[in-house]
Coordinates of C-alpha atoms in Angstrom, one line a residue:
M1 CA -12.2 -125.8 -6.4
A2 CA -11.2 -122.1 -6.5
A3 CA -10.9 -120.4 -3.1
Q4 CA -13.5 -117.9 -2.4
I5 CA -12.1 -114.6 -1.1
L6 CA -14.4 -112.8 1.3
P7 CA -13.8 -109.0 1.5
F8 CA -12.9 -107.8 5.0
P9 CA -15.9 -105.8 6.3
K10 CA -15.3 -102.1 6.4
P11 CA -15.7 -100.6 9.9
S12 CA -18.6 -98.3 10.3
P13 CA -17.6 -94.7 11.1
A14 CA -17.7 -93.8 14.7
P15 CA -20.8 -91.8 15.7
S16 CA -20.4 -88.0 15.8
S17 CA -23.4 -86.3 17.5
P18 CA -24.5 -82.8 16.5
I19 CA -23.9 -80.0 19.0
A20 CA -26.8 -77.7 19.8
T21 CA -25.4 -74.2 19.4
Y22 CA -27.7 -71.4 20.6
L23 CA -26.9 -67.8 19.9
W24 CA -28.2 -65.1 22.3
V25 CA -28.9 -62.3 20.0
G26 CA -28.6 -59.5 22.6
E27 CA -27.1 -56.1 21.7
A28 CA -25.5 -57.2 18.5
H29 CA -28.7 -58.0 16.5
R30 CA -27.9 -55.6 13.7
K31 CA -24.4 -56.9 13.2
L32 CA -25.6 -60.5 13.4
A33 CA -28.3 -59.8 10.9
D34 CA -25.7 -58.4 8.5
L35 CA -23.4 -61.4 9.0
H36 CA -26.3 -63.8 8.5
G37 CA -27.4 -62.0 5.3
A38 CA -23.8 -62.3 4.0
G39 CA -23.7 -66.0 4.7
H40 CA -21.1 -65.6 7.5
L41 CA -23.3 -66.6 10.4
P42 CA -24.3 -70.3 10.4
A43 CA -26.7 -69.8 13.3
R44 CA -29.6 -72.2 13.3
R45 CA -30.7 -71.6 16.9
L46 CA -31.4 -68.2 18.3
V47 CA -32.4 -67.0 21.8
V48 CA -34.4 -63.7 21.8
E49 CA -35.3 -61.6 24.8
A50 CA -38.9 -60.5 25.3
S51 CA -37.7 -56.9 25.8
R52 CA -35.8 -56.8 22.5
L53 CA -38.1 -59.0 20.4
R54 CA -39.6 -56.2 18.3
H55 CA -36.1 -55.0 17.3
Q56 CA -34.9 -58.4 16.1
Q57 CA -37.6 -59.4 13.7
E58 CA -35.4 -59.3 10.6
L59 CA -32.9 -61.8 11.9
I60 CA -35.6 -64.0 13.6
A61 CA -37.5 -64.2 10.3
A62 CA -34.4 -65.1 8.3
V63 CA -33.4 -68.0 10.7
R64 CA -36.9 -69.2 11.1
D65 CA -37.6 -69.2 7.4
A66 CA -34.5 -71.3 6.9
G67 CA -35.9 -74.0 9.2
G68 CA -34.1 -72.7 12.3
E69 CA -35.1 -72.7 16.0
I70 CA -36.2 -69.6 17.9
V71 CA -36.3 -69.7 21.7
L72 CA -38.0 -66.9 23.7
D73 CA -36.5 -65.7 27.0
T74 CA -39.2 -64.3 29.3
E75 CA -36.6 -62.4 31.4
A76 CA -38.6 -63.5 34.4
A77 CA -35.5 -63.8 36.6
E78 CA -34.4 -60.2 35.8
L79 CA -37.8 -58.7 36.2
A80 CA -38.1 -60.2 39.7
S81 CA -34.7 -58.8 40.7
V82 CA -34.3 -55.6 42.8
G83 CA -31.2 -54.7 40.9
R84 CA -32.2 -55.5 37.3
H85 CA -36.0 -55.0 36.9
S86 CA -35.6 -51.2 36.2
G87 CA -33.0 -51.7 33.5
R88 CA -33.5 -52.6 29.8
V89 CA -35.8 -55.5 30.8
R90 CA -38.5 -53.1 31.9
T91 CA -39.7 -52.9 28.2
A92 CA -40.8 -56.6 28.4
P93 CA -44.6 -56.8 27.8
W94 CA -45.3 -58.2 31.3
A95 CA -43.0 -55.8 33.3
L96 CA -44.7 -53.6 35.9
P97 CA -45.1 -49.9 35.3
E98 CA -41.9 -47.9 36.0
G99 CA -41.6 -47.3 39.7
A100 CA -43.9 -50.2 40.7
G101 CA -40.9 -52.4 41.6
P102 CA -40.0 -55.9 40.6
L103 CA -42.4 -58.8 39.9
G104 CA -43.0 -60.9 42.9
P105 CA -44.1 -64.6 43.4
D106 CA -47.8 -63.8 43.1
H107 CA -47.4 -62.4 39.6
F108 CA -46.4 -65.9 38.4
R109 CA -49.5 -67.7 39.7
A110 CA -51.8 -69.1 37.2
D111 CA -54.7 -67.0 38.5
A112 CA -52.8 -63.7 38.9
K113 CA -54.6 -60.6 37.8
S114 CA -51.5 -59.4 36.0
D115 CA -51.8 -62.6 33.8
V116 CA -48.0 -62.8 33.3
I117 CA -48.3 -66.5 32.2
G118 CA -51.1 -65.7 29.7
Q119 CA -49.1 -62.8 28.2
I120 CA -46.1 -65.0 27.8
A121 CA -48.1 -67.6 26.0
R122 CA -49.8 -65.1 23.7
L123 CA -46.5 -63.5 22.7
A124 CA -44.9 -66.9 22.0
V125 CA -47.8 -67.9 19.7
S126 CA -48.0 -64.6 17.9
S127 CA -44.3 -64.5 17.4
G128 CA -44.1 -68.0 16.0
V129 CA -41.2 -69.1 18.3
T130 CA -40.2 -72.7 18.6
A131 CA -39.7 -72.9 22.3
V132 CA -40.1 -70.7 25.5
L133 CA -37.7 -70.6 28.4
S134 CA -40.1 -71.3 31.3
P135 CA -40.4 -68.3 33.7
A136 CA -37.8 -69.3 36.3
H137 CA -35.8 -67.4 38.9
H138 CA -32.5 -67.3 40.7
L139 CA -32.7 -70.0 43.4
G140 CA -30.1 -68.0 45.4
D141 CA -32.4 -65.0 45.8
P142 CA -32.0 -63.9 49.5
A143 CA -35.4 -62.1 49.4
F144 CA -37.4 -65.2 48.6
R145 CA -36.3 -68.8 49.1
D146 CA -39.2 -70.7 47.6
W147 CA -38.9 -69.7 43.9
F148 CA -38.5 -73.3 42.8
S149 CA -42.0 -74.2 44.0
V150 CA -43.4 -71.1 42.3
D151 CA -41.5 -71.8 39.1
R152 CA -42.6 -75.4 39.0
D153 CA -46.3 -74.3 39.1
A154 CA -45.6 -71.6 36.6
C155 CA -44.2 -74.1 34.1
L156 CA -47.3 -76.3 34.4
A157 CA -49.5 -73.2 34.0
L158 CA -47.5 -72.0 30.9
R159 CA -48.1 -75.4 29.2
R160 CA -51.8 -75.1 29.7
A161 CA -51.8 -71.4 28.5
L162 CA -49.8 -72.3 25.4
D163 CA -52.2 -75.1 24.5
R164 CA -55.2 -72.8 25.2
E165 CA -53.8 -70.1 22.8
G166 CA -53.1 -72.5 20.0
G167 CA -49.4 -73.1 20.8
Q168 CA -49.5 -76.9 21.3
G169 CA -46.4 -77.2 19.1
I170 CA -44.4 -74.7 21.1
A171 CA -41.9 -76.5 23.4
I172 CA -41.0 -75.4 26.9
D173 CA -37.3 -75.5 28.1
Y174 CA -36.4 -75.0 31.8
P175 CA -33.7 -72.5 32.8
L176 CA -32.1 -73.9 36.0
I177 CA -30.7 -70.7 37.5
V178 CA -28.6 -71.8 40.5
P179 CA -25.6 -70.7 42.6
N180 CA -22.6 -72.9 42.4
A181 CA -23.0 -74.0 46.0
V182 CA -26.5 -75.4 45.3
L183 CA -25.5 -77.2 42.1
N184 CA -22.5 -78.9 43.8
Q185 CA -24.5 -80.4 46.6
P186 CA -25.7 -83.9 45.6
N187 CA -28.8 -83.9 47.8
Q188 CA -29.9 -80.5 46.5
R189 CA -29.2 -81.5 42.9
G190 CA -31.2 -84.7 43.4
M191 CA -34.2 -82.7 44.6
L192 CA -34.0 -80.5 41.6
V193 CA -33.8 -83.4 39.2
A194 CA -36.8 -85.2 40.8
T195 CA -38.9 -82.0 40.4
L196 CA -37.8 -81.3 36.9
A197 CA -38.5 -84.9 35.8
A198 CA -42.2 -84.3 36.4
L199 CA -42.5 -81.1 34.3
P200 CA -43.6 -80.9 30.6
I201 CA -40.2 -79.7 29.4
D202 CA -37.9 -80.6 26.5
Y203 CA -34.4 -79.3 27.6
V204 CA -32.8 -78.0 30.8
W205 CA -30.7 -74.9 30.4
L206 CA -28.0 -74.9 33.1
R207 CA -27.2 -71.3 34.1
V208 CA -24.8 -71.2 37.1
A209 CA -24.2 -67.9 39.0
G210 CA -20.6 -66.9 39.1
L211 CA -19.4 -69.2 36.3
G212 CA -18.3 -68.3 32.8
A213 CA -15.4 -68.1 30.4
D214 CA -13.1 -67.2 33.2
A215 CA -13.8 -70.3 35.3
G216 CA -10.9 -71.9 37.1
P217 CA -9.8 -75.5 37.2
L218 CA -11.8 -76.4 40.4
Q219 CA -14.9 -74.6 39.2
L220 CA -14.8 -76.4 35.8
S221 CA -14.2 -79.8 37.4
R222 CA -17.2 -79.4 39.7
Y223 CA -19.3 -78.2 36.8
L224 CA -18.5 -81.3 34.8
S225 CA -19.4 -83.5 37.7
A226 CA -22.7 -81.6 38.4
A227 CA -23.7 -81.6 34.8
A228 CA -23.3 -85.4 34.7
G229 CA -25.6 -85.6 37.7
L230 CA -28.4 -84.0 35.5
H231 CA -28.1 -86.8 32.9
N232 CA -30.5 -88.9 35.0
L233 CA -33.3 -86.6 33.8
G234 CA -32.9 -88.2 30.4
K235 CA -33.2 -84.8 28.7
P236 CA -30.6 -82.7 26.8
V237 CA -28.7 -80.2 29.0
I238 CA -27.7 -76.8 27.5
A239 CA -24.7 -74.9 29.1
D240 CA -26.2 -71.5 29.2
Q241 CA -23.8 -68.4 29.3
L242 CA -20.7 -70.5 29.7
G243 CA -18.3 -69.2 27.1
G244 CA -14.7 -69.8 26.2
L245 CA -12.7 -72.9 26.9
P246 CA -14.9 -74.0 29.8
G247 CA -17.9 -74.2 27.5
Q248 CA -16.0 -76.1 24.9
A249 CA -14.6 -78.5 27.6
A250 CA -18.2 -79.2 28.8
L251 CA -19.1 -80.2 25.3
A252 CA -16.0 -82.2 24.6
F253 CA -16.3 -84.1 27.8
G254 CA -20.0 -84.9 27.1
G255 CA -21.3 -83.0 30.1
V256 CA -23.7 -81.0 28.1
S257 CA -25.6 -81.4 24.8
G258 CA -25.2 -77.8 23.6
I259 CA -24.1 -74.4 24.5
A260 CA -25.8 -71.0 24.5
Q261 CA -23.9 -67.7 24.5
G262 CA -23.7 -64.4 22.7
I263 CA -21.0 -62.8 20.5
G264 CA -18.9 -60.8 22.9
E265 CA -21.6 -61.1 25.6
R266 CA -23.4 -63.7 27.6
E267 CA -20.3 -65.7 28.2
R268 CA -20.5 -65.4 31.9
F269 CA -23.6 -65.4 34.3
D270 CA -23.3 -63.3 37.4
T271 CA -25.9 -62.2 39.9
G272 CA -23.6 -60.1 42.1
D273 CA -25.7 -57.0 41.7
W274 CA -29.1 -58.6 41.3
H275 CA -30.2 -58.3 44.9
K276 CA -29.1 -54.7 45.6
P277 CA -31.0 -51.6 44.4
A278 CA -29.6 -50.3 41.1
K279 CA -27.4 -47.3 41.3
P280 CA -28.8 -44.1 39.6
R281 CA -27.4 -43.7 36.1
P282 CA -25.7 -40.4 35.4
D283 CA -27.5 -38.3 32.7
D284 CA -24.3 -38.2 30.6
A285 CA -23.5 -41.9 31.0
K286 CA -23.1 -43.9 27.7
F287 CA -25.3 -46.8 27.0
G288 CA -24.0 -50.2 26.0
R289 CA -20.7 -51.7 26.9
A290 CA -17.1 -51.5 25.6
V291 CA -16.5 -54.0 22.8
R292 CA -14.0 -56.5 23.8
L293 CA -11.8 -58.4 21.4
S294 CA -11.3 -62.2 21.5
I295 CA -7.6 -63.2 21.1
P296 CA -7.7 -66.3 18.9
G297 CA -7.1 -69.4 21.0
L298 CA -6.4 -67.6 24.2
N299 CA -9.7 -67.9 26.1
R300 CA -9.4 -64.2 27.0
T301 CA -10.8 -60.9 25.8
L302 CA -9.3 -57.5 26.1
T303 CA -10.5 -54.0 25.2
R304 CA -9.0 -52.5 22.0
S305 CA -6.7 -50.2 24.1
E306 CA -5.5 -53.1 26.2
L307 CA -4.9 -55.4 23.2
D308 CA -2.8 -52.7 21.4
V309 CA -0.3 -52.9 24.3
P310 CA 0.9 -56.5 24.0
A311 CA 0.5 -56.2 20.2
S312 CA 3.1 -53.4 20.2
A313 CA 5.8 -55.9 21.3
K314 CA 8.1 -57.7 18.9
N315 CA 5.9 -60.4 17.2
G316 CA 3.0 -59.1 19.2
R317 CA 0.7 -58.5 16.2
R318 CA 1.3 -62.0 15.0
I319 CA 0.7 -63.6 18.3
C320 CA -2.4 -61.5 19.3
G321 CA -3.9 -61.3 15.8
C322 CA -6.1 -63.7 13.9
A323 CA -4.0 -66.0 11.6
D324 CA -7.1 -67.4 9.9
R325 CA -7.2 -65.5 6.6
A326 CA -10.7 -66.9 5.9
C327 CA -11.8 -65.0 9.0
C328 CA -9.6 -62.0 9.1
K329 CA -8.0 -61.3 5.7
H330 CA -5.4 -58.8 7.0
G331 CA -4.8 -60.5 10.3
Y332 CA -4.6 -58.1 13.3
D333 CA -5.9 -55.1 11.4
S334 CA -9.0 -57.0 10.2
M335 CA -9.6 -58.4 13.6
V336 CA -9.7 -55.1 15.4
A337 CA -11.7 -53.5 12.6
D338 CA -14.5 -56.1 12.9
P339 CA -14.3 -57.6 16.4
R340 CA -17.9 -59.0 16.5
G341 CA -17.5 -60.6 13.1
H342 CA -14.2 -62.1 14.1
A343 CA -15.7 -63.4 17.4
A344 CA -18.7 -64.9 15.6
R345 CA -16.7 -66.7 12.9
Q346 CA -14.2 -68.1 15.5
F347 CA -17.0 -69.3 17.8
F348 CA -18.9 -71.2 15.1
S349 CA -15.6 -72.5 13.6
S350 CA -14.6 -74.0 17.0
I351 CA -17.9 -75.7 17.4
A352 CA -17.8 -77.1 13.9
K353 CA -14.4 -78.6 14.4
L354 CA -15.5 -80.2 17.7
E355 CA -18.7 -81.5 16.1
A356 CA -16.8 -83.2 13.3
V357 CA -14.9 -85.4 15.9
P358 CA -16.5 -88.7 16.9
D359 CA -18.1 -88.5 20.3
L360 CA -15.7 -90.8 22.1
R361 CA -12.7 -89.0 20.7
R362 CA -13.7 -85.4 21.6
E363 CA -11.9 -85.4 24.9
T364 CA -8.7 -86.6 23.2
Y365 CA -9.0 -84.1 20.4
F366 CA -9.7 -81.2 22.9
L367 CA -6.5 -82.0 24.9
S368 CA -4.3 -83.1 21.9
H369 CA -1.3 -81.0 20.7
D370 CA -3.4 -79.4 18.0
G371 CA -6.6 -79.2 20.1
P372 CA -8.1 -76.0 21.7
M373 CA -6.7 -76.6 25.2
A374 CA -3.1 -77.1 24.1
K375 CA -3.3 -74.2 21.7
A376 CA -4.7 -71.9 24.4
D377 CA -1.9 -72.9 26.8
R378 CA 0.8 -72.2 24.2
T379 CA -0.7 -68.9 23.2
A380 CA -1.0 -67.8 26.8
R381 CA 2.7 -68.6 27.3
E382 CA 3.7 -66.7 24.2
I383 CA 1.7 -63.6 25.2
K384 CA 3.1 -63.7 28.8
A385 CA 6.6 -63.5 27.3
L386 CA 5.9 -60.3 25.3
R387 CA 7.6 -57.1 26.1
P388 CA 5.2 -54.2 25.2
D389 CA 6.3 -50.8 24.0
A390 CA 6.2 -48.4 26.9
A391 CA 5.2 -45.5 24.7
E392 CA 2.2 -47.4 23.3
A393 CA 1.1 -48.2 26.8
A394 CA 1.4 -44.6 27.9
R395 CA -0.6 -43.4 24.8
H396 CA -3.5 -45.6 26.0
N397 CA -3.0 -44.7 29.6
I398 CA -2.5 -48.3 30.6
D399 CA -0.1 -49.7 33.2
P400 CA 1.9 -52.3 31.2
E401 CA 3.2 -54.1 34.2
A402 CA -0.3 -54.6 35.7
L403 CA -1.7 -55.7 32.3
M404 CA 1.1 -58.2 31.7
K405 CA 0.7 -59.5 35.3
R406 CA -3.0 -60.2 34.5
L407 CA -2.0 -62.1 31.4
A408 CA 0.7 -64.0 33.3
D409 CA -1.9 -65.0 35.9
H410 CA -4.2 -66.1 33.1
S411 CA -1.4 -68.3 31.6
R412 CA -0.9 -70.0 34.9
T413 CA -4.7 -70.6 35.3
T414 CA -4.8 -72.0 31.7
E415 CA -2.0 -74.4 32.5
K416 CA -3.8 -75.6 35.7
I417 CA -7.0 -76.1 33.7
R418 CA -5.2 -78.2 31.2
T419 CA -3.6 -80.4 33.9
T420 CA -7.0 -80.8 35.6
L421 CA -8.8 -81.9 32.4
E422 CA -6.0 -84.3 31.5
T423 CA -6.3 -85.9 34.9
I424 CA -10.1 -86.3 34.5
H425 CA -9.6 -87.8 31.1
E426 CA -7.0 -90.3 32.2
T427 CA -9.0 -91.5 35.3
R428 CA -12.5 -91.8 34.0
G429 CA -12.1 -93.5 30.6
N430 CA -14.3 -93.3 27.5
D431 CA -17.3 -95.3 28.7
V432 CA -18.9 -92.6 30.8
P433 CA -22.4 -91.5 30.1
R434 CA -22.8 -88.5 27.8
A435 CA -25.5 -85.9 27.6
R436 CA -28.4 -86.6 25.3
V437 CA -28.4 -85.1 21.9
A438 CA -30.5 -82.0 21.5
A439 CA -32.3 -82.2 18.1
L440 CA -33.0 -79.2 16.0
R441 CA -36.6 -78.1 16.5
S442 CA -37.8 -76.2 13.5
G443 CA -40.1 -73.3 13.9
G444 CA -43.1 -72.3 11.8
A445 CA -44.6 -69.1 10.4
P446 CA -45.8 -66.5 12.8
K447 CA -49.3 -66.9 14.1
S448 CA -52.0 -64.6 15.5
A449 CA -52.8 -64.5 19.2
K450 CA -55.4 -67.2 18.7
G451 CA -53.0 -69.6 16.9
Q452 CA -54.5 -69.0 13.4
P453 CA -52.0 -68.4 10.5

């Protein structure tokens, strides 16, 4: 009898979960619309602010029509802030008249005369958004300590208002806006989780005051631990306004399901000036902020003038410039000519590379020789060793010693972050729980205020 040869079963590929990548549209909506139209912006999830919504319709419609997801930010936290309510957010539909002060707790009651909750629901339905960030506030507000109770009731009221206005299919996400100290206390975190578990929400957006792309090793380590404590909710967790390597590390280590940031903005969340009266703005003051350039792989941004200084050193343009010719055809020159385009392409490229790696190997990839962490460490060391041209520094009126000291300090911080993450990886193993996958929620066509097409 002839022997029967049985083929060896092929191993099934390791699972690779999608990463929810949310893009805060912000100030760069025109540039982002151009990039999207040219096919250079693979954004499928947008976050739009209520105060800017009317200016961003072109980009919103393009992403929504392609089956993407649109999330509305109510800007409730800023509108209730002494230092922020009179700024750009004052053009939100539910802002008080100029000079009337910030919104208070009573404005977010279900029966408030101002009907803030009802206005939010009607705008969400008429704009055809996919989800709304529940009107929530900074839990470290020294002027009012019970925002969480108000916000819990506001979330329930918003669900009823959306259903009443015809927005039954519009989801609610909850932005948990907390100081580091609150998030890092297990008893406080447990109380937050218990309350959030009873709310009609899809995702939790974790927005931590004082944390961003410049987070140090201890901050990042605590963030990963705190994010893991939110997994008991059984809901996806979005790292909101946590840019750079810290945001990528949170994704690679399974602490969060997705990330939300802007292009050249919204990479750090800070409330340092929220609770102080805003300073008067000089009549001749320029609006907007200086565009900062992202050095590939460095986890650091500099202004154009600052970047030109280390780039003036021998090999400086090569080290500081973009080597990806699919991103910047002419390297350094292309990068500085189109900083937002460069930043957008690099951001989405980094997420795509991480997303392609199986879940249980993402930590290893992130820390490997060719991974983002090791590359950032090497780049920081190379830049630290540059010797800028003194004449170029003088032309930009920049102190080269002070600038290079900052870059040297950044190199040391990057090395410490790498060591910290390697220690975490070695001690916890691969069988730790990971954040739930955040599925893409497609939006529909815009509707009228009563929910009719």
